[in-house]
PDB file of C-alpha atoms in Angstrom:
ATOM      1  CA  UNK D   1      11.697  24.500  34.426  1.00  0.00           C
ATOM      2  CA  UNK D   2      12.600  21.000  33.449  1.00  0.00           C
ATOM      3  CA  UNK D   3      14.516  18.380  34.189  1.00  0.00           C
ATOM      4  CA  UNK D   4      16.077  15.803  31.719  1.00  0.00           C
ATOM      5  CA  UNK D   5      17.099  12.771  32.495  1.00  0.00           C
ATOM      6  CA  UNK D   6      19.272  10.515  30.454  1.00  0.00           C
ATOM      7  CA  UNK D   7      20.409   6.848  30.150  1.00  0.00           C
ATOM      8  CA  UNK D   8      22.933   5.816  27.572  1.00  0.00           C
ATOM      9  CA  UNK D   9      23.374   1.939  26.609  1.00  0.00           C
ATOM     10  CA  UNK D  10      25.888   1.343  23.777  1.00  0.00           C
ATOM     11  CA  UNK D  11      24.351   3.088  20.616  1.00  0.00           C
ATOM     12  CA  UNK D  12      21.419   3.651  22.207  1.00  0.00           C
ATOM     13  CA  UNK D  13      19.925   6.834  24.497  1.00  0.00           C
ATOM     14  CA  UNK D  14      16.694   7.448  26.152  1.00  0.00           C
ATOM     15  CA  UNK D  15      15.778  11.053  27.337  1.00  0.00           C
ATOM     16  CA  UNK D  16      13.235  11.243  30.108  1.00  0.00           C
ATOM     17  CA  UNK D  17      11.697  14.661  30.054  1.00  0.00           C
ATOM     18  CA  UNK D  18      10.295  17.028  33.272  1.00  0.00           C
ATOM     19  CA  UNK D  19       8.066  19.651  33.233  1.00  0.00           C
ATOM     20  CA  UNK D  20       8.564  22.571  29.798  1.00  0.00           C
ATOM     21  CA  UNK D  21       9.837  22.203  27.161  1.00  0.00           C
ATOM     22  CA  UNK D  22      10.092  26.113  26.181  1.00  0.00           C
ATOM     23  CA  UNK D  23      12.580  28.774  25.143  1.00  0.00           C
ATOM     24  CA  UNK D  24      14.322  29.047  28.520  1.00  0.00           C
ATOM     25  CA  UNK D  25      15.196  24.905  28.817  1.00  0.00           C
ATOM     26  CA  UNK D  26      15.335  24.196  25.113  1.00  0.00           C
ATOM     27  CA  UNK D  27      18.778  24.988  24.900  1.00  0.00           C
ATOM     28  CA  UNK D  28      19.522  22.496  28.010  1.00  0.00           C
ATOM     29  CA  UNK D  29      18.334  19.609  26.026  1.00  0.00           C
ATOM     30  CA  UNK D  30      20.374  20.680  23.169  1.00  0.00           C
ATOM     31  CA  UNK D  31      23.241  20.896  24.550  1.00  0.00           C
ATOM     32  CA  UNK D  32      22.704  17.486  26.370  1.00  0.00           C
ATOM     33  CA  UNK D  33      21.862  16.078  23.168  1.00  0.00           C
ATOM     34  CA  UNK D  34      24.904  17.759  21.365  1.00  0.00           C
ATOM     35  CA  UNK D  35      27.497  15.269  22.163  1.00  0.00           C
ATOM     36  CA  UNK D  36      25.877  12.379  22.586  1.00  0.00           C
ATOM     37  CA  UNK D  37      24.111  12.670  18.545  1.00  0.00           C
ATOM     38  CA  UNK D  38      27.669  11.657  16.942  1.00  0.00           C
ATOM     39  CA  UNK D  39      27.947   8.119  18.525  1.00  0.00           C
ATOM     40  CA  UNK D  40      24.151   7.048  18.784  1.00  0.00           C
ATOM     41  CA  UNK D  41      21.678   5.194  16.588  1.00  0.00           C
ATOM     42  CA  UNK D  42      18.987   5.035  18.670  1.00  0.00           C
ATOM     43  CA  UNK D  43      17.611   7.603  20.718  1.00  0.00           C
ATOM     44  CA  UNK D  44      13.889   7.411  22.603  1.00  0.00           C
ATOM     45  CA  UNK D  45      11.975  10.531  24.064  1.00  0.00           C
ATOM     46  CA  UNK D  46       9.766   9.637  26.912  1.00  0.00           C
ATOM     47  CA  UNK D  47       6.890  12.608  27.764  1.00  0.00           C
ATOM     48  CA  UNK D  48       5.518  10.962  30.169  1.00  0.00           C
ATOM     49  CA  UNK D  49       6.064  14.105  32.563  1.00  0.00           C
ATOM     50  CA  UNK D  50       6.330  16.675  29.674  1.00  0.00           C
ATOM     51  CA  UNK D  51       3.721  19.290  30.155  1.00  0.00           C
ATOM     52  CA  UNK D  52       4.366  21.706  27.743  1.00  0.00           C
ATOM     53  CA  UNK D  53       6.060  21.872  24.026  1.00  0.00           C
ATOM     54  CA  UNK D  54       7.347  25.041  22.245  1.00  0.00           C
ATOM     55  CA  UNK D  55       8.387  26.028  19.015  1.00  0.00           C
ATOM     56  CA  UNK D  56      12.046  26.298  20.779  1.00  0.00           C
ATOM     57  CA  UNK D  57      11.320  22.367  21.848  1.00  0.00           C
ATOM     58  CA  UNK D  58      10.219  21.313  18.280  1.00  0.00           C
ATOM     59  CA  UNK D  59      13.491  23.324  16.667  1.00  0.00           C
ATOM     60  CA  UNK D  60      15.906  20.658  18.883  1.00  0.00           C
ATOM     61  CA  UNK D  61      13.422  17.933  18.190  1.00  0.00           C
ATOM     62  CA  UNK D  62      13.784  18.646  14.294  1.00  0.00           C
ATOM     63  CA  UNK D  63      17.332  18.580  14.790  1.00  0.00           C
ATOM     64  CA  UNK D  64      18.064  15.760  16.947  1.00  0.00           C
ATOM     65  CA  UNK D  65      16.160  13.979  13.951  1.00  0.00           C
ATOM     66  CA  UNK D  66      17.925  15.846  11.130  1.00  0.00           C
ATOM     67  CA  UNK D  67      21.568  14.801  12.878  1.00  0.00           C
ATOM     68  CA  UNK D  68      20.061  11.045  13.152  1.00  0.00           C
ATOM     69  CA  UNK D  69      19.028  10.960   9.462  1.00  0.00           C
ATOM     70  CA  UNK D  70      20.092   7.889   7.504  1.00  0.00           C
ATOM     71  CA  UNK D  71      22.356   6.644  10.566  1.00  0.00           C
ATOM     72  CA  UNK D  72      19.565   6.030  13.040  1.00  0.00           C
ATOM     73  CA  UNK D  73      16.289   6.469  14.610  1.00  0.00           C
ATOM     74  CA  UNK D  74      14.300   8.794  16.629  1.00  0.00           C
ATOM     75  CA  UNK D  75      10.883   7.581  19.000  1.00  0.00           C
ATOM     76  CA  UNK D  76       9.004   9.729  20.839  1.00  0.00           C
ATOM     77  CA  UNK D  77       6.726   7.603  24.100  1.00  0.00           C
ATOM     78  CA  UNK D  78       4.202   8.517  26.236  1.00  0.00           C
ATOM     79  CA  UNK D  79       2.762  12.183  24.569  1.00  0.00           C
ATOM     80  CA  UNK D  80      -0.018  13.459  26.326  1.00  0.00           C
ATOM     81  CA  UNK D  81      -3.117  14.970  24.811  1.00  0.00           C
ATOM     82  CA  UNK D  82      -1.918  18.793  25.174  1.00  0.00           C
ATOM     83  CA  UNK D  83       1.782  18.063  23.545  1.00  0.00           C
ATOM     84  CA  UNK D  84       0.144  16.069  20.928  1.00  0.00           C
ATOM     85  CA  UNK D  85      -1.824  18.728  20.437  1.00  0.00           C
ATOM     86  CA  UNK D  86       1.067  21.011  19.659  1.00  0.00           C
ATOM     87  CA  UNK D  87       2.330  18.025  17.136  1.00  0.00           C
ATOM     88  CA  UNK D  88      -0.695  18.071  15.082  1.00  0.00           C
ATOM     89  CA  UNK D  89      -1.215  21.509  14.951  1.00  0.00           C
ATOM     90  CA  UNK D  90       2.281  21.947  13.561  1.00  0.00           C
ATOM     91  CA  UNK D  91       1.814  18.833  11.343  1.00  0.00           C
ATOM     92  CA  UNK D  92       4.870  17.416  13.193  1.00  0.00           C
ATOM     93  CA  UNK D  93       2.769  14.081  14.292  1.00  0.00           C
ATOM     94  CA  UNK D  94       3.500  13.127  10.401  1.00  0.00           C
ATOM     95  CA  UNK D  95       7.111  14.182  10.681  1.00  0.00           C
ATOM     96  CA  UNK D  96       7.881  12.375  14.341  1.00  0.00           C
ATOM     97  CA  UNK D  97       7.861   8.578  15.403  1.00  0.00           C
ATOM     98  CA  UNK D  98       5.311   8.958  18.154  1.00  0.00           C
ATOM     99  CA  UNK D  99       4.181   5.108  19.892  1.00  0.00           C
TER     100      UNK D  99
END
């Protein structure tokens, strides 16, 4: 389960994200990001309350970044040690803006 929560201002977007990040909500947060990639230049991913990360989460990650590529920027906030973890491991802490 997991619950996203957005708030758009002009070009920019911030995602708040809830609980895990897996194969059953990963295509939630795609689709929510879907639309909103073609008019943004800034988006900001707080984990403040993400738990868990799966290779189905880092897949929209990698894309939300791909579609942002050379028209904007992507930050990921607040990662906690486990979801880090997972970045690290996958040697996606090089590939990622994490603050």
């Amino acid at each position: 389960m997991m619950e996203i929560n957005k708030q758009a201002e002009g070009e920019k977007l911030a995602v708040a994200l809830t609980g895990r990040l897996d194969t059953m909500t990963a295509p939630d947060l795609e689709a929510e990001l879907k639309d909103a990639l073609g008019c943004i230049r800034e988006l900001t991913f707080d984990f403040a309350e993400l738990e868990y990360i799966s290779s189905a989460g880092l897949r929209v990650l990698l894309g939300a970044q791909k579609a942002l590529s050379g028209n904007g920027t992507m930050v990921i906030r607040n990662v906690n040690e486990a979801v880090m973890e997972v970045f690290e491991v996958t040697g996606l802490k090089q590939v990622f803006t994490i603050e």
